[in-house]
Coordinates of C-alpha atoms in Angstrom, one line a residue:
M13 CA 0.1 0.3 0.3
A14 CA 1.7 3.0 -1.2
H15 CA -0.5 5.7 -0.1
A16 CA -0.5 7.8 -3.2
Q17 CA -2.5 10.0 -2.8
S18 CA -5.6 11.9 -5.2
W19 CA -6.6 8.3 -6.8
Q20 CA -7.5 7.9 -2.9
C21 CA -9.2 11.5 -2.4
R22 CA -12.9 12.7 -4.2
A23 CA -12.7 17.0 -4.6
P24 CA -15.7 18.4 -2.8
N25 CA -17.9 20.2 -5.0
I26 CA -16.6 23.5 -5.6
G27 CA -19.2 25.2 -3.5
T28 CA -18.8 23.2 -0.2
L29 CA -15.2 24.0 -0.1
P30 CA -13.8 26.5 2.1
R31 CA -12.8 29.8 2.1
P32 CA -9.4 30.7 2.8
K33 CA -8.5 34.0 4.8
I34 CA -6.1 36.4 3.4
E35 CA -1.9 35.1 4.4
N36 CA 0.8 37.8 4.7
A37 CA 3.9 38.7 6.3
P38 CA 3.8 39.0 9.8
N39 CA 5.9 42.4 9.4
R40 CA 8.0 44.5 7.2
N41 CA 11.1 42.3 8.1
A42 CA 9.5 38.8 7.1
I43 CA 9.7 39.8 3.3
R44 CA 12.6 38.6 1.2
R45 CA 13.0 38.5 -2.6
T46 CA 16.2 36.9 -2.7
V47 CA 17.5 34.8 -5.9
I48 CA 16.4 31.4 -6.5
D49 CA 18.7 28.6 -6.2
G50 CA 17.1 26.0 -5.9
Y51 CA 13.4 24.5 -4.6
I52 CA 12.5 21.8 -1.4
M53 CA 9.5 20.0 -2.3
V54 CA 8.4 19.1 1.2
L55 CA 5.9 16.1 1.9
S56 CA 3.9 15.8 5.3
W57 CA 2.9 12.1 6.8
S58 CA -0.6 13.0 7.2
R59 CA -1.6 10.2 9.1
E60 CA 1.2 11.9 12.3
Y61 CA -0.2 15.2 11.5
C62 CA -4.0 14.0 12.3
K63 CA -3.3 12.0 15.1
R64 CA -2.2 15.0 17.2
R65 CA -4.1 17.9 15.4
G66 CA -7.1 15.9 13.5
N67 CA -10.0 17.2 15.7
G68 CA -9.2 21.1 14.8
A69 CA -12.1 22.3 11.8
K70 CA -9.3 23.2 10.0
N71 CA -7.9 20.1 9.7
L72 CA -11.1 18.4 8.6
L73 CA -11.1 17.7 5.2
Q74 CA -7.2 16.0 5.9
C75 CA -7.9 14.0 8.9
N76 CA -11.9 13.2 8.9
N77 CA -11.6 11.1 5.7
S78 CA -15.0 12.6 4.4
I79 CA -12.7 13.3 0.9
G80 CA -10.2 10.5 1.3
E81 CA -7.8 8.8 3.6
F82 CA -4.2 10.4 2.8
G83 CA -1.0 9.8 3.8
F84 CA 1.7 11.5 2.4
I85 CA 0.7 14.8 1.2
L86 CA 2.1 18.3 -0.3
H87 CA 3.1 20.9 2.5
G88 CA 4.8 23.0 -0.1
L89 CA 6.8 23.7 -2.6
W90 CA 9.3 25.9 -1.6
P91 CA 12.1 28.1 -3.6
E92 CA 15.4 28.6 -1.7
A93 CA 18.0 30.7 -2.0
K94 CA 22.0 29.8 -1.6
G95 CA 21.8 30.2 2.3
P96 CA 19.2 29.7 4.9
N97 CA 17.4 33.2 3.6
Y98 CA 15.3 32.1 1.3
P99 CA 12.9 33.8 -0.2
Q100 CA 9.1 34.6 1.0
W101 CA 6.4 36.5 1.0
C102 CA 7.7 38.4 -2.0
R103 CA 4.1 39.9 -2.7
K104 CA 0.8 39.9 -1.5
A105 CA -1.6 37.4 -2.5
A106 CA -5.5 37.4 -3.4
V107 CA -7.5 34.8 -1.6
L108 CA -7.3 31.6 -4.3
P109 CA -10.2 31.3 -6.8
R110 CA -12.2 28.2 -5.5
T111 CA -11.3 26.4 -9.0
V112 CA -7.2 26.5 -7.9
I113 CA -8.5 25.2 -4.3
R114 CA -10.6 22.1 -5.6
K115 CA -8.0 21.4 -8.4
N116 CA -5.3 20.9 -5.4
I117 CA -7.4 19.9 -2.5
C118 CA -6.4 16.2 -2.9
M119 CA -2.8 17.1 -2.9
T120 CA -3.2 19.3 -0.5
P121 CA -6.4 19.0 1.7
S122 CA -6.4 22.4 3.1
A123 CA -7.9 25.2 1.8
Q124 CA -6.0 27.8 4.1
L125 CA -2.3 25.4 3.4
L126 CA -3.1 26.3 0.1
Q127 CA -3.3 29.7 0.8
R128 CA -0.9 30.2 3.0
E129 CA 1.4 28.0 0.5
W130 CA 0.9 30.5 -2.3
A131 CA 1.3 33.5 -0.1
K132 CA 4.5 32.9 1.6
H133 CA 6.4 31.1 -1.3
G134 CA 4.6 30.4 -4.9
T135 CA 4.4 34.7 -5.1
C136 CA 8.3 34.1 -5.0
M137 CA 8.2 32.0 -7.7
T138 CA 5.4 33.3 -10.7
Q139 CA 3.0 35.7 -11.0
R140 CA -0.5 33.5 -11.5
P141 CA -1.5 30.7 -8.7
E142 CA -2.3 28.3 -11.2
A143 CA 0.9 28.0 -12.2
Y144 CA 2.6 27.6 -9.0
F145 CA 0.1 24.6 -8.0
D146 CA 0.4 23.5 -11.9
A147 CA 4.5 22.9 -11.5
A148 CA 3.9 21.7 -8.0
R149 CA 1.4 18.8 -8.8
V150 CA 3.2 17.6 -11.5
M151 CA 6.0 16.6 -9.1
F152 CA 4.1 15.2 -6.4
N153 CA 2.1 13.2 -9.0
A154 CA 5.5 12.0 -10.3
I155 CA 7.0 10.6 -7.2
T156 CA 6.7 7.2 -6.1
F157 CA 6.2 6.7 -3.0
P158 CA 7.5 3.5 -0.9
D159 CA 4.8 1.2 0.6
M160 CA 4.7 3.1 4.1
D161 CA 2.2 0.4 5.7
R162 CA 5.1 -2.1 5.3
L163 CA 7.7 0.3 6.3
S164 CA 6.1 1.1 9.5
R165 CA 5.6 -2.7 10.3
Q166 CA 9.0 -3.1 10.6
Y167 CA 9.3 -1.3 13.8
K168 CA 6.6 -3.3 15.6
R169 CA 8.4 -5.8 14.5
G170 CA 11.4 -5.5 15.7
D171 CA 13.0 -4.4 12.4
T172 CA 14.2 -1.0 12.6
I173 CA 14.5 1.4 9.6
T174 CA 16.8 4.5 10.2
V175 CA 16.6 8.0 8.6
A176 CA 18.8 6.7 5.9
G177 CA 17.0 3.5 5.3
L178 CA 13.7 5.3 4.7
G179 CA 15.6 7.9 2.3
Q180 CA 17.3 4.9 0.7
A181 CA 13.3 3.1 0.1
F182 CA 12.8 6.6 -1.7
A183 CA 15.3 6.2 -3.7
R184 CA 14.6 2.6 -5.0
N185 CA 11.3 3.8 -6.2
N186 CA 12.5 6.7 -8.2
E187 CA 15.2 6.3 -10.3
D188 CA 16.6 9.5 -10.3
L189 CA 16.1 10.4 -7.0
P190 CA 19.7 9.9 -4.7
A191 CA 19.3 9.5 -0.8
S192 CA 21.6 12.3 -1.0
A193 CA 18.9 14.6 -2.3
I194 CA 16.2 13.4 0.6
K195 CA 16.1 15.1 4.2
V196 CA 13.6 13.4 7.0
K197 CA 12.4 15.3 9.4
I198 CA 11.1 13.5 13.1
N199 CA 9.2 14.8 15.7
N200 CA 10.8 14.3 19.8
R201 CA 8.8 11.2 19.8
G202 CA 11.2 10.0 16.8
W203 CA 7.8 9.7 14.5
L204 CA 8.1 10.6 10.6
Q205 CA 6.8 13.9 10.2
E206 CA 7.8 15.1 7.0
V207 CA 10.3 14.3 3.7
Y208 CA 12.2 17.3 2.4
L209 CA 13.4 16.3 -1.8
C210 CA 16.1 18.8 -2.5
L211 CA 16.1 20.1 -5.7
G212 CA 18.1 22.3 -8.5
K213 CA 16.8 25.5 -10.0
D214 CA 15.6 23.2 -12.9
F215 CA 13.9 20.9 -10.9
M216 CA 15.7 17.9 -10.6
P217 CA 17.2 16.5 -7.9
R218 CA 20.1 17.6 -6.2
Q219 CA 22.3 16.9 -3.1
C220 CA 20.5 19.0 -0.3
P221 CA 22.6 21.9 0.7
N222 CA 24.2 21.6 4.6
F223 CA 21.6 24.6 5.6
V224 CA 19.0 22.3 4.7
R225 CA 18.3 20.1 7.9
G226 CA 17.2 16.6 8.9
A227 CA 17.2 14.0 11.3
R228 CA 20.7 12.3 11.7
S229 CA 20.9 9.4 9.4
E230 CA 21.4 6.9 11.8
T231 CA 18.4 7.9 13.9
I232 CA 15.4 5.4 13.7
V233 CA 12.2 6.3 12.4
K234 CA 8.6 5.0 13.9
I235 CA 6.0 5.3 11.0
W236 CA 2.2 6.1 12.3
R237 CA -0.2 4.0 10.0
G238 CA -3.4 5.1 11.7
T239 CA -5.4 3.2 13.8

């Protein structure tokens, strides 16, 4: 079971979709228009997220199984600079049209998160939200995810998986994705939260720069597969 996403999801009727609130930079100092040197695709492990945050109204589409049961979702496509001062909040962003939300809700099942990703990151990459999300969706749909159900059961059997092992599982399933282009984020209890895929300016995988942080390669990862 790969938990790859959109084929499991049924996008709601456009009139029933929630309307997100405007997202703005918290202050003028947060606005950065640095030169783009690459990108990061941030894949969030939805089951761990929903285990802790699934009761809130803003998480219903992602966590209550009303439109689908999610494994990895796209948290966002983030432009990067040559150092840690990545571009963000480059322009003010209007509320996303519901047509854009519906088209991408099975990739990122939160209208507010879609709004935030466009405002914070997408406005630094393109003039139109449609172009930003179309690019993100093409890359997201191209990923062949590991069998997360099988990997989650390794820990229970006593056959642990490490950060390096999870990266290698992604690399084995995706011919052009080396393990060096993958970083893994876990929480303080050792459970998988997110996987970062590092991309160059051409959107092809590259070795993650030193400033992209993740758990140490030998760290054991636990994967919550749900109840």
